[in-house]
mmCIF file of C-alpha atoms and ligand atoms in Angstrom:
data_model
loop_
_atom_site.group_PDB
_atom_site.id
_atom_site.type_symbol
_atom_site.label_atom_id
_atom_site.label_comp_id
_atom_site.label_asym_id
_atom_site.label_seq_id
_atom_site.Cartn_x
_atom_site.Cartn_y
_atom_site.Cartn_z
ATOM 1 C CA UNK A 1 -7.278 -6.835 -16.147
ATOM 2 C CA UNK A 2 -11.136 -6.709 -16.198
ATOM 3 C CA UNK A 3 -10.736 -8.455 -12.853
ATOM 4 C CA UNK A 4 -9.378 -5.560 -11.136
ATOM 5 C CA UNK A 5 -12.901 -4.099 -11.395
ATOM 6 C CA UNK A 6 -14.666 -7.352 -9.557
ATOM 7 C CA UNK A 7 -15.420 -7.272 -5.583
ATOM 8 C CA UNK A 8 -12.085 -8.054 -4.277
ATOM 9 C CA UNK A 9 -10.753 -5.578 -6.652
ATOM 10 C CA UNK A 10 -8.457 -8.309 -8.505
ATOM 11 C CA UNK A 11 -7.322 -9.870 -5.575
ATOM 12 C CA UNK A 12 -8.202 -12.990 -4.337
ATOM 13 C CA UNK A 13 -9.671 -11.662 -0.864
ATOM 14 C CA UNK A 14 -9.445 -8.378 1.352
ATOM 15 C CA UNK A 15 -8.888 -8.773 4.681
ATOM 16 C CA UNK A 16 -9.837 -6.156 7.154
ATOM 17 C CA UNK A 17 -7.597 -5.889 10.486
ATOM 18 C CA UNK A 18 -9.374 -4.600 13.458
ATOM 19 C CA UNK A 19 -9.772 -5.295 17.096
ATOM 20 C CA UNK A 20 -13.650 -6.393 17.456
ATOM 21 C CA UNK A 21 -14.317 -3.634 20.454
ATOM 22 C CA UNK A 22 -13.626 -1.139 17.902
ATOM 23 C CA UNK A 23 -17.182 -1.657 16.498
ATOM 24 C CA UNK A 24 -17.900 1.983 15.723
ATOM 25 C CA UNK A 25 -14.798 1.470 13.028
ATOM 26 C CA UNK A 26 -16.371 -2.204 11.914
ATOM 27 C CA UNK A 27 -19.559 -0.173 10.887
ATOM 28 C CA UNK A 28 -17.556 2.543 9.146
ATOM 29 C CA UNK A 29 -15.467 0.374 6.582
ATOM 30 C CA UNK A 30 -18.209 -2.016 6.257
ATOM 31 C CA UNK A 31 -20.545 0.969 5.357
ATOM 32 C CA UNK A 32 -17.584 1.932 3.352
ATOM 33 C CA UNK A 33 -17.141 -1.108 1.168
ATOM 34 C CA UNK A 34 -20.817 -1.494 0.707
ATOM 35 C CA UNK A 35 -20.997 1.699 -0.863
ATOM 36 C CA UNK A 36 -17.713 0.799 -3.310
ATOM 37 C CA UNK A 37 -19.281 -2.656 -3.888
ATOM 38 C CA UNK A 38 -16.775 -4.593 -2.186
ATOM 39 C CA UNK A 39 -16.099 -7.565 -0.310
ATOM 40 C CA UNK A 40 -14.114 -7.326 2.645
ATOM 41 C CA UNK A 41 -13.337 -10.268 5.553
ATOM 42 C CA UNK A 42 -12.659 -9.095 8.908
ATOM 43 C CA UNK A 43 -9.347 -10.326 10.623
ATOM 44 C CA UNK A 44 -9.755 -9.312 14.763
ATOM 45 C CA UNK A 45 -6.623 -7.530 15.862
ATOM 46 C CA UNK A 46 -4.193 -9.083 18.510
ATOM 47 C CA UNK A 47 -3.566 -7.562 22.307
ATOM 48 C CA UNK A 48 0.053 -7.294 22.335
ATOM 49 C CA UNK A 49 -0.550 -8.776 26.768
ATOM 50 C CA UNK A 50 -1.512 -11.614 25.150
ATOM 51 C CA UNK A 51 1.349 -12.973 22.756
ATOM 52 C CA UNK A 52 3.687 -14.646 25.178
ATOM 53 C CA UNK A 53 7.463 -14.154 25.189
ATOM 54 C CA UNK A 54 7.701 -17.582 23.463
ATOM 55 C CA UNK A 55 6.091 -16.570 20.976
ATOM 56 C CA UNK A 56 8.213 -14.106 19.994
ATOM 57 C CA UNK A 57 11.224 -15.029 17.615
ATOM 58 C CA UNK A 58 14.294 -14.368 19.362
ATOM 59 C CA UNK A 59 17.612 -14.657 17.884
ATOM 60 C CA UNK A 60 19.540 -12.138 20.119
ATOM 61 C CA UNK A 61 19.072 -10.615 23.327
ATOM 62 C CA UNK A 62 16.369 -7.562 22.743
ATOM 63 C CA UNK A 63 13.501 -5.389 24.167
ATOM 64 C CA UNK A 64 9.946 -7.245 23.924
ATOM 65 C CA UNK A 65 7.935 -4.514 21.489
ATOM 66 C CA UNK A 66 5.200 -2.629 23.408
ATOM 67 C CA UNK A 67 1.820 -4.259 23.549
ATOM 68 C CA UNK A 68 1.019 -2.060 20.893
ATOM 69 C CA UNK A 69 3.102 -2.253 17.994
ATOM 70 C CA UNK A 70 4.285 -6.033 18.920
ATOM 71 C CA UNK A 71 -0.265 -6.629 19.015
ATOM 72 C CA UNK A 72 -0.343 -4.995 15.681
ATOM 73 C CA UNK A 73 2.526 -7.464 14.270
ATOM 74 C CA UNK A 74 1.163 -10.486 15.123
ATOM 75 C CA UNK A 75 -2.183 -9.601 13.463
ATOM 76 C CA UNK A 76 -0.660 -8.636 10.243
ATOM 77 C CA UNK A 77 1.247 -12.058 10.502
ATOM 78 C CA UNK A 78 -2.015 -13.623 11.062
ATOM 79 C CA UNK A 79 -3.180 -12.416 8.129
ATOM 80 C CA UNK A 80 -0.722 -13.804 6.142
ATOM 81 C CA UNK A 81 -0.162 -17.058 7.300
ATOM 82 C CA UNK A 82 -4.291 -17.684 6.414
ATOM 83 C CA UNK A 83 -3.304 -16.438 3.088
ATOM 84 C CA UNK A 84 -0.901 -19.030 2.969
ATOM 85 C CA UNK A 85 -2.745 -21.928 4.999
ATOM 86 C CA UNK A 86 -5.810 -20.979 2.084
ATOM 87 C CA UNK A 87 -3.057 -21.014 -0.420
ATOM 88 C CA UNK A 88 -5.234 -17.729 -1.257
ATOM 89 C CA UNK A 89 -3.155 -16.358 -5.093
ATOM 90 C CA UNK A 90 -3.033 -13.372 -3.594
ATOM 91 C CA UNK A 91 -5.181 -10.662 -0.710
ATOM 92 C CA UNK A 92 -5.495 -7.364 -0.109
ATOM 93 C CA UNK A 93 -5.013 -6.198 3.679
ATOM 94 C CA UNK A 94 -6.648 -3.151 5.092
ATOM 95 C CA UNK A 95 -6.561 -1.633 8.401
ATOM 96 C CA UNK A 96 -9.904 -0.932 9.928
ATOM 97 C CA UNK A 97 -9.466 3.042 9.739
ATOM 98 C CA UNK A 98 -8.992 2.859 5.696
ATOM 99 C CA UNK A 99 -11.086 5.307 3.346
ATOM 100 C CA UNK A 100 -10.403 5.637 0.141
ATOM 101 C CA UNK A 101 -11.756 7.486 -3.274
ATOM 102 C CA UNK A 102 -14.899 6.707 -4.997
ATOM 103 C CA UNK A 103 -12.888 6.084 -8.128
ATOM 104 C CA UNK A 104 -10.345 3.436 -6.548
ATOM 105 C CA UNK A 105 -10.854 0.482 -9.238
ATOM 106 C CA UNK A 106 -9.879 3.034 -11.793
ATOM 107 C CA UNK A 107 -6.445 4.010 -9.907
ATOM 108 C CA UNK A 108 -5.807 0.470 -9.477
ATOM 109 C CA UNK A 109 -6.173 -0.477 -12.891
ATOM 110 C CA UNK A 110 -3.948 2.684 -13.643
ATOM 111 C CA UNK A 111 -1.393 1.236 -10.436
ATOM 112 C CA UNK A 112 -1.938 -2.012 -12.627
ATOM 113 C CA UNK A 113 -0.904 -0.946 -15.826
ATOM 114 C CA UNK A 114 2.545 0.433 -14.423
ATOM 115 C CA UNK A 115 3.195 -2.766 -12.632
ATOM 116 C CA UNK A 116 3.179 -4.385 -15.946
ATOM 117 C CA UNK A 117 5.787 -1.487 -17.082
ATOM 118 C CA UNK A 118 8.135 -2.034 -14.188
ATOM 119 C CA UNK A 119 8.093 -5.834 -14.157
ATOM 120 C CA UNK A 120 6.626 -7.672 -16.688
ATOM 121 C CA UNK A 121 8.482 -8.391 -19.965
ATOM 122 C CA UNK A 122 8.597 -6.340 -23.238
ATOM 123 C CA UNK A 123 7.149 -7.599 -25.950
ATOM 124 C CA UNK A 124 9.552 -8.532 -28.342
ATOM 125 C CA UNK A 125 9.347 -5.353 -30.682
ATOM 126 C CA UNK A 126 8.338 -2.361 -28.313
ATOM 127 C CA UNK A 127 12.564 -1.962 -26.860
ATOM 128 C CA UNK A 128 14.430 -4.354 -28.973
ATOM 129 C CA UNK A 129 17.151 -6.040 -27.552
ATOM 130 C CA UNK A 130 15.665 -5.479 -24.206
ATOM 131 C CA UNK A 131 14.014 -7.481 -21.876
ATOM 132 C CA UNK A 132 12.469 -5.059 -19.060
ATOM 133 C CA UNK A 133 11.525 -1.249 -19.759
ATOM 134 C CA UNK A 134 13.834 -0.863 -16.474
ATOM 135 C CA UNK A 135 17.411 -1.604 -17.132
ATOM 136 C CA UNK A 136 17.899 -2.096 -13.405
ATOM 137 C CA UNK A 137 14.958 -4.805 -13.365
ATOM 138 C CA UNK A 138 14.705 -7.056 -11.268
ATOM 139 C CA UNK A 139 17.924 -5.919 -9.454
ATOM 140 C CA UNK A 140 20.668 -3.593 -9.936
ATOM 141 C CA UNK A 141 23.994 -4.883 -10.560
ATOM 142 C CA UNK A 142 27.287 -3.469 -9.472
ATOM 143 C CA UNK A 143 27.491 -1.038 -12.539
ATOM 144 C CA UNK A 144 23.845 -0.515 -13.650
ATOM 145 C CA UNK A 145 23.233 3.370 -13.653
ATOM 146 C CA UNK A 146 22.238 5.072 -10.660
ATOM 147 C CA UNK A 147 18.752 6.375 -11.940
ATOM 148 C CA UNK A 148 16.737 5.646 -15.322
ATOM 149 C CA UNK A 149 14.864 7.478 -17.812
ATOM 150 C CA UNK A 150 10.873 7.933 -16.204
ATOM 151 C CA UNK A 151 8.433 6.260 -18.070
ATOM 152 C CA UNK A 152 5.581 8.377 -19.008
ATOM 153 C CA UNK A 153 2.241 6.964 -17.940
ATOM 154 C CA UNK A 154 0.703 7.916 -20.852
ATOM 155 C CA UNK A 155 2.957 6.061 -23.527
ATOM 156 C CA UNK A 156 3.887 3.654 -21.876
ATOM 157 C CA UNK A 157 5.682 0.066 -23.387
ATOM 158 C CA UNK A 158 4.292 -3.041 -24.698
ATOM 159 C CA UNK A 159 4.578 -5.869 -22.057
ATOM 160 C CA UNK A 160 3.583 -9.353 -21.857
ATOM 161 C CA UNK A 161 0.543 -10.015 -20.403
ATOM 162 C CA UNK A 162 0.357 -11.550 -16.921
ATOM 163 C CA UNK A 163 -1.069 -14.838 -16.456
ATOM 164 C CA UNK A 164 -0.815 -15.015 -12.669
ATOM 165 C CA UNK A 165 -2.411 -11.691 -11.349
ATOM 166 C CA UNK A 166 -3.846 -8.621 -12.987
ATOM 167 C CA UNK A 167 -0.775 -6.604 -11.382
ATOM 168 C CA UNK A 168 1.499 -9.044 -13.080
ATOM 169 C CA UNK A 169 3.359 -11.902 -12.355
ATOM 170 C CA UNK A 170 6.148 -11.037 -10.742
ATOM 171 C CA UNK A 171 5.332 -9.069 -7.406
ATOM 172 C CA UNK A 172 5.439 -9.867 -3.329
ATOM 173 C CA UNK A 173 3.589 -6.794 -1.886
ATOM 174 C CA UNK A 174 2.012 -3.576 -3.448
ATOM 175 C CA UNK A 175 2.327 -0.930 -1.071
ATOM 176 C CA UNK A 176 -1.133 1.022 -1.979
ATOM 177 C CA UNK A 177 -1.375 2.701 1.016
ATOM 178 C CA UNK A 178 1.457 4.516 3.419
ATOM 179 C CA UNK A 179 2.280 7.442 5.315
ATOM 180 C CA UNK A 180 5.276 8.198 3.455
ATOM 181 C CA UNK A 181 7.526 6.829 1.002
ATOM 182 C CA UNK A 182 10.726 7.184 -1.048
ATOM 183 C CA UNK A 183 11.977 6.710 -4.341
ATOM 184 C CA UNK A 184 14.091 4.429 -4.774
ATOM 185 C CA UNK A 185 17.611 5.648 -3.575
ATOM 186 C CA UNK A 186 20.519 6.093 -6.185
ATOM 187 C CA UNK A 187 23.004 3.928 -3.712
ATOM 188 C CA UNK A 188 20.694 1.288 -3.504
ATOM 189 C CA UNK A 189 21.769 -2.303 -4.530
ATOM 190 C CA UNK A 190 19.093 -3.861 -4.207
ATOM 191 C CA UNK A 191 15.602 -1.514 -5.235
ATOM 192 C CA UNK A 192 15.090 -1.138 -9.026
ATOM 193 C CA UNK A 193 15.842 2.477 -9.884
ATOM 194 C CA UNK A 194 12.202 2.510 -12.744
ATOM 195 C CA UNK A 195 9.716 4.705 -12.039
ATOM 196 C CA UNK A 196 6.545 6.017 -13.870
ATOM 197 C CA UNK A 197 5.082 9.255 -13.891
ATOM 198 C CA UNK A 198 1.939 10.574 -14.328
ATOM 199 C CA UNK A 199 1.223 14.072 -15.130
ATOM 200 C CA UNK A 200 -2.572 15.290 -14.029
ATOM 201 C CA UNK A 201 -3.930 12.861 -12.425
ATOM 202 C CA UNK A 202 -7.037 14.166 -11.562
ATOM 203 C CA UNK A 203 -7.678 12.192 -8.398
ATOM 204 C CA UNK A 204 -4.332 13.841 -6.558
ATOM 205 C CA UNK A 205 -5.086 16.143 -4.296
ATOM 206 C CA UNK A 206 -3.244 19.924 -4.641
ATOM 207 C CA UNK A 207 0.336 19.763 -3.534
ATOM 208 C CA UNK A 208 -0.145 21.925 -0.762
ATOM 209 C CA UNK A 209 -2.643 19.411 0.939
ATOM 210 C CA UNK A 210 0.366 16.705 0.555
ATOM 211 C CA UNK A 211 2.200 15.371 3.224
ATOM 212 C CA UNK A 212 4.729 12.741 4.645
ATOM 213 C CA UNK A 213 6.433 11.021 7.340
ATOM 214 C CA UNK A 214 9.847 10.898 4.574
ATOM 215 C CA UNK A 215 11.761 13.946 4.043
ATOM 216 C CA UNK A 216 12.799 15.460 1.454
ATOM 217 C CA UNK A 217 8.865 15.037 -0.264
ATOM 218 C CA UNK A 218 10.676 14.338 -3.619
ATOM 219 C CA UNK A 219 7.075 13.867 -5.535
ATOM 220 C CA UNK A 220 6.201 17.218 -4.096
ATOM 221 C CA UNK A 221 9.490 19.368 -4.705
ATOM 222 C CA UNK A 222 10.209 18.172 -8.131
ATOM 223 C CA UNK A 223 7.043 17.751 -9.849
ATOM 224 C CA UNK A 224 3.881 19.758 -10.820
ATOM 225 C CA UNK A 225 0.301 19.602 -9.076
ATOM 226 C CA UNK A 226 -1.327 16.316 -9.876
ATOM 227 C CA UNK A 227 1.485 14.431 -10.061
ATOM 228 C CA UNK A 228 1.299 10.486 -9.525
ATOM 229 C CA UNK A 229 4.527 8.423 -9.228
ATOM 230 C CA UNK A 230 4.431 4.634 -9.773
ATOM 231 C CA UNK A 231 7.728 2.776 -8.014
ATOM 232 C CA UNK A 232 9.587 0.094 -6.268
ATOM 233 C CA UNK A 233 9.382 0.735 -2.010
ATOM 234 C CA UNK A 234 11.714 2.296 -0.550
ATOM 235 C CA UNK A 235 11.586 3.209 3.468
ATOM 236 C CA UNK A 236 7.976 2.944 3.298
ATOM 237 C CA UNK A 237 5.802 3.701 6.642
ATOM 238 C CA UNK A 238 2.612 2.911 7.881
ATOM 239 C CA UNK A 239 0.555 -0.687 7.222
ATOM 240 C CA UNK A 240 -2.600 0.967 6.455
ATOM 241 C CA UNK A 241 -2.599 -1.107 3.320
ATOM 242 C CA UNK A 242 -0.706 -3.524 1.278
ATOM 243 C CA UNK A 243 -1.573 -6.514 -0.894
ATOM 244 C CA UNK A 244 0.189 -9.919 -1.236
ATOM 245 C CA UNK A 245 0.839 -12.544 -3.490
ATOM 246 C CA UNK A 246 0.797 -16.388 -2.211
ATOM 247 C CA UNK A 247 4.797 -16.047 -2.552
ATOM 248 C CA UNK A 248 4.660 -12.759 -1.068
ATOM 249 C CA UNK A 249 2.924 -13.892 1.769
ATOM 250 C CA UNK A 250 5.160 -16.946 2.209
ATOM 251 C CA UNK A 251 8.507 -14.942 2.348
ATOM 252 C CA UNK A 252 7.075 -12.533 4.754
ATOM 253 C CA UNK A 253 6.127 -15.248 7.078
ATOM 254 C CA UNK A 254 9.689 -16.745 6.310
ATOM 255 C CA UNK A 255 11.485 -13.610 6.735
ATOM 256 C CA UNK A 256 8.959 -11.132 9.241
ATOM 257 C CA UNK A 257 6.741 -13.763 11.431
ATOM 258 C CA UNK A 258 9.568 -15.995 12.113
ATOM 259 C CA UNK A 259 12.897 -13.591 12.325
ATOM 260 C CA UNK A 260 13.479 -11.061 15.019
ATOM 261 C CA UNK A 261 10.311 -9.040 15.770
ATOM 262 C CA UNK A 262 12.822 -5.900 17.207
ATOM 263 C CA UNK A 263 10.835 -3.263 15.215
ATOM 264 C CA UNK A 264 7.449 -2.007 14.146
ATOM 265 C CA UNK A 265 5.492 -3.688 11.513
ATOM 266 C CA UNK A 266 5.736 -1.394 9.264
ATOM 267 C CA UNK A 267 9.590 -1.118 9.441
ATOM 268 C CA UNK A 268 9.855 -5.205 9.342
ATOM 269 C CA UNK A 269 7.785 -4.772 6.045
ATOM 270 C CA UNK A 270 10.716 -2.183 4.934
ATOM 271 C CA UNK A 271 13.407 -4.230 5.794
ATOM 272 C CA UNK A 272 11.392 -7.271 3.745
ATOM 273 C CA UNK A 273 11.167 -5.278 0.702
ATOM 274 C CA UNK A 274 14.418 -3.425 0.983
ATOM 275 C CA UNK A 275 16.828 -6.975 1.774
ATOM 276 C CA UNK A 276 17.781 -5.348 5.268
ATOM 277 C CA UNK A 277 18.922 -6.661 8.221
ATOM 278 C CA UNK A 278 18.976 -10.703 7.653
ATOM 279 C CA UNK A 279 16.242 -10.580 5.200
ATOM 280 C CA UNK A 280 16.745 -11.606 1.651
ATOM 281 C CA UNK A 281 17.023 -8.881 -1.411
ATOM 282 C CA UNK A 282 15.239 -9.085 -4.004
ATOM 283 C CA UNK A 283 11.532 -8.840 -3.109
ATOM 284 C CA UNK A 284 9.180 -6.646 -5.393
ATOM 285 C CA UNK A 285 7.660 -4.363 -3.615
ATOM 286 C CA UNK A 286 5.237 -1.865 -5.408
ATOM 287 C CA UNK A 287 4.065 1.549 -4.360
ATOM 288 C CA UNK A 288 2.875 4.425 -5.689
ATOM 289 C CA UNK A 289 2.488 7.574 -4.095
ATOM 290 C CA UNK A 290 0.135 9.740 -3.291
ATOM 291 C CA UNK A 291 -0.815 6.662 -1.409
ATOM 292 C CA UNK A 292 -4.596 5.185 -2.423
ATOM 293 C CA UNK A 293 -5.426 4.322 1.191
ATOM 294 C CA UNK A 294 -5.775 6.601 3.497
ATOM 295 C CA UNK A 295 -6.215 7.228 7.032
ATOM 296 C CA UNK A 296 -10.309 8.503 8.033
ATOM 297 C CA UNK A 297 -10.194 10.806 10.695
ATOM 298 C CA UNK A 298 -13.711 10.961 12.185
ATOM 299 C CA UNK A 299 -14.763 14.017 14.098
ATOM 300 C CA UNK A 300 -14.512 13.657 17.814
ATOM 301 C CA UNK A 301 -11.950 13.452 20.526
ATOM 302 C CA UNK A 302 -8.319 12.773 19.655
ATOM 303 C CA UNK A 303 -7.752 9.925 21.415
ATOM 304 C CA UNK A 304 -9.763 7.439 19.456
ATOM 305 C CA UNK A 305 -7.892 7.929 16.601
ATOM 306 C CA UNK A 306 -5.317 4.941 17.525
ATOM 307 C CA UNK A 307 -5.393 2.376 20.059
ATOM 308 C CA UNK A 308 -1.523 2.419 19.584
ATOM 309 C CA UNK A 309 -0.379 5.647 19.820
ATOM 310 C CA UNK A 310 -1.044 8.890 21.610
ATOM 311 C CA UNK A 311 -2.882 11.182 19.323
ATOM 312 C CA UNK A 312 -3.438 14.392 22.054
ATOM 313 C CA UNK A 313 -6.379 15.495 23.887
ATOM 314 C CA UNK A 314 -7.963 18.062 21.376
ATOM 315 C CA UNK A 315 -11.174 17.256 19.491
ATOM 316 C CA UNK A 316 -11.698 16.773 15.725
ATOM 317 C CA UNK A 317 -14.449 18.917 14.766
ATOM 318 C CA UNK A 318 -14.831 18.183 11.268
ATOM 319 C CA UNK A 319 -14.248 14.273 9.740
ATOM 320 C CA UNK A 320 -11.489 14.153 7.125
ATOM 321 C CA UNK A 321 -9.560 11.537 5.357
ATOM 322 C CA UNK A 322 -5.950 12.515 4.671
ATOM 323 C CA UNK A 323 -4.927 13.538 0.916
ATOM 324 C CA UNK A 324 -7.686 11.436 -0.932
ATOM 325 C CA UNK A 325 -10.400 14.012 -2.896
ATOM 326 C CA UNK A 326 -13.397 12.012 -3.149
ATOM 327 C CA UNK A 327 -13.359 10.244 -0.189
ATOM 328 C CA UNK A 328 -16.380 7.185 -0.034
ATOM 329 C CA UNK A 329 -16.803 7.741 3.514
ATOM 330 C CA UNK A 330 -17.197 11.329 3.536
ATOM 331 C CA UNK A 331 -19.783 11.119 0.105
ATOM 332 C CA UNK A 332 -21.803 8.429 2.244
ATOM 333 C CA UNK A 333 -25.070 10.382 1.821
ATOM 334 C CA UNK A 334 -24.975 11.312 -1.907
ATOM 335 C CA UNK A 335 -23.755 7.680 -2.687
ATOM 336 C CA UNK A 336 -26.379 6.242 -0.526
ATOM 337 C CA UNK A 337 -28.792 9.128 -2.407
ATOM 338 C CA UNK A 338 -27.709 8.386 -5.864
ATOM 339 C CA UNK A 339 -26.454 11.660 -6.316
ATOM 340 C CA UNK A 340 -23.072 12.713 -8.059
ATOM 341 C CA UNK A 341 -22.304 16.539 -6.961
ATOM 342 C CA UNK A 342 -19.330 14.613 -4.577
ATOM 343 C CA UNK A 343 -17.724 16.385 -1.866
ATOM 344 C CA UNK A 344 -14.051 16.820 -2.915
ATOM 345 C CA UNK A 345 -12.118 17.222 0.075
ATOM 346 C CA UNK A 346 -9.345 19.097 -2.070
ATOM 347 C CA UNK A 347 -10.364 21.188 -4.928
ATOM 348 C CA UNK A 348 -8.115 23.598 -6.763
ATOM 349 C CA UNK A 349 -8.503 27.016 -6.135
HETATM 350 C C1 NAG B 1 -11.483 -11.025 -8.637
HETATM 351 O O1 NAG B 1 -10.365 -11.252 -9.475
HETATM 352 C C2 NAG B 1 -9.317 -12.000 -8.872
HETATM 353 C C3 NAG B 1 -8.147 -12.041 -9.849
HETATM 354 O O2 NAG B 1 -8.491 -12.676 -11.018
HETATM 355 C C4 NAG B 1 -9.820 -13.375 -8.483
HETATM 356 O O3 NAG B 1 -8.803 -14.130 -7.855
HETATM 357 C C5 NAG B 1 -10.991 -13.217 -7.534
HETATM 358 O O4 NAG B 1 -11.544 -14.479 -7.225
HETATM 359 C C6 NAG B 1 -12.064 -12.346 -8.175
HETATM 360 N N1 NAG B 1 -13.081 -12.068 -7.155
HETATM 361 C C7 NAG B 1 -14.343 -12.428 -7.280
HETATM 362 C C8 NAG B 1 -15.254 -12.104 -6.152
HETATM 363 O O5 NAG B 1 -14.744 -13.020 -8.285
HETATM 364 C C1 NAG B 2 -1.838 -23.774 -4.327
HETATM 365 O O1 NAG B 2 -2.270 -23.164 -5.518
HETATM 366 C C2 NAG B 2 -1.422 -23.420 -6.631
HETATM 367 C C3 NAG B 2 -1.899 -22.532 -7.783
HETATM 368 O O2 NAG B 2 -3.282 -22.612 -7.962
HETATM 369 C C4 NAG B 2 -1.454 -24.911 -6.930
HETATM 370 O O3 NAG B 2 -0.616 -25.180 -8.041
HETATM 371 C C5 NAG B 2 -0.963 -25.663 -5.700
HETATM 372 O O4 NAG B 2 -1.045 -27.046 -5.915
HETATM 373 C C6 NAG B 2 -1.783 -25.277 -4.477
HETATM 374 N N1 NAG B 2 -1.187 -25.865 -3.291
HETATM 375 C C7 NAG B 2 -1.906 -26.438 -2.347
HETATM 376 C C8 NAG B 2 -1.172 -26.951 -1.173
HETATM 377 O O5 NAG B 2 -3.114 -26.522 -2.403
#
């Protein structure tokens, strides 16, 4: 687990995905990484004009994607088939408007540690006569409860170490950073119902500066300020980042790159974790919410926020970075300074 603390933050690589025009966000994460001492590749983004129709997998008669969204798949597939063609163990992928808190290789470890909970085997004595912590591990079957006991972050099980990767041995995709996010439904077949729960973590922001694309916010209605939840997916949104393992990265060319490209990435990347729609269950997907990438808003007009969709006219007067406190873009000057009085973005009152 020392790993996790290395450049590539226990992964093999991190891949940045960006077009090259957008320099002005090249200089920002590479700024960004610098400061966090870490190594990041850049991956150039993909013009939706220019993948041809034949390129497309087609199975049944459907809409081509617009240029943006169906541009944005076929870089993230990119990504993952050189993780493949490398036979890379497994790579981190970051979009190029990422930030994230000066204290991310401590939250991973943390992220790591309740991997091990929800996947890895128990160590003989810690729940005896039980293999995984989660009874519904790695899938429900058809009368496994609906929901499990949480497990509390702070006492958590005895596992078996992982040999493969410091986030265990048994995992596709971790989901680290998203727009919104469920817990795993009660009526689903095919998630793992586990989930661990950590009171006060100090690196969530207040609950009143949370927010999601997925309603009900079940981490913000039924739990106290501070609150971090570690899970399986469920209905996640947004690719802003993810990491895969070599077999993660396999299946999703097998079941995302070369199926029907009829939706966004980020709901192809659902459907691969969740076993929807032609794709095969039982994936392990990862997530834990509040997300640990986020997306950096700099100050300035609106519509350079996205080169895929339409973020208004107004202008951003002040640079932000959704929900993370101690954000390494926005402490630029005191980390470049060697100062520690940090800006926190979202202190309690
Ligand atoms: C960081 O750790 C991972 C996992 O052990 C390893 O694959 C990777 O090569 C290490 N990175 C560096 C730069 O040593
Ligand atoms: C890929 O890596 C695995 C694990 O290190 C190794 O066993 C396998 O032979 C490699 N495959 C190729 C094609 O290099």
């Amino acid at each position: 687990m020392r790993d996790i603390r290395n450049s590539t933050l226990g992964f093999a690589k991190i891949f940045v995905i960006g077009l090259p025009s957008r320099t002005d966000r090249r200089d920002t994460i590479a700024l960004q990484a610098a400061l966090s001492d870490i190594q990041i590749e850049f991956v150039d983004g993909v013009q939706g004009k220019d993948v041809p129709d034949k390129a497309i997998p087609s199975s049944y008669e459907h809409d081509r994607l617009p240029d943006g969204p169906l541009g944005c798949w076929r870089a993230h597939m990119n990504v993952a088939r050189e993780i493949v063609q490398r036979n890379l163990s497994s790579a981190l992928i970051l979009e190029d408007d990422a930030d994230w808190d000066l204290r991310i290789r401590d939250q991973l470890y943390d992220f790591a540690r309740s991997s091990h909970a929800l996947t890895q085997p128990l160590t003989p004595r810690s729940r005896p006569g039980r293999v995984y912590a989660d009874p519904t591990y790695p899938m429900p079957f058809d009368d496994s409860p609906q929901s499990v006991p949480e497990l509390d972050f702070y006492s958590l099980p005895a596992t078996v170490p992982p040999t493969a990767s410091p986030y265990g041995d048994d995992w596709d995709l971790l989901w680290l950073g998203h727009c919104g996010m469920h817990f795993p439904f009660a009526h689903s077949k095919t998630i793992p119902k586990g989930r661990v729960i950590r009171a006060n973590d100090e690196t969530v922001a207040p609950k009143h500066h949370l927010w999601t694309f997925n309603t009900p916010f079940t981490l913000k209605d039924n739990y106290p300020d501070h609150t971090r939840a570690y899970h399986h997916v469920q209905e996640g949104v947004c690719t802003l980042g993810y990491a895969l393992s070599q077999r993660g990265a396999r299946a999703l060319l097998h079941e995302v790159a070369l199926k029907d490209v009829d939706a966004a990435v980020d709901i192809l990347l659902r459907w691969f974790c969740e076993g929807e729609q032609g794709r095969k269950a039982g994936r392990q997907c990862l997530t834990t919410q509040p997300a640990l990438f986020q997306h950096h808003r700099p100050a300035g007009p609106m519509k350079s926020q996205s080169d895929i969709g339409n973020h208004g006219d107004g202008y951003r007067e002040k640079a932000m970075t959704d929900m993370v406190r101690w954000s390494v873009r926005l402490n630029a000057d005191a980390l470049m300074e060697g100062r520690t009085d940090f800006v926190d973005q979202f202190p309690d009152t």
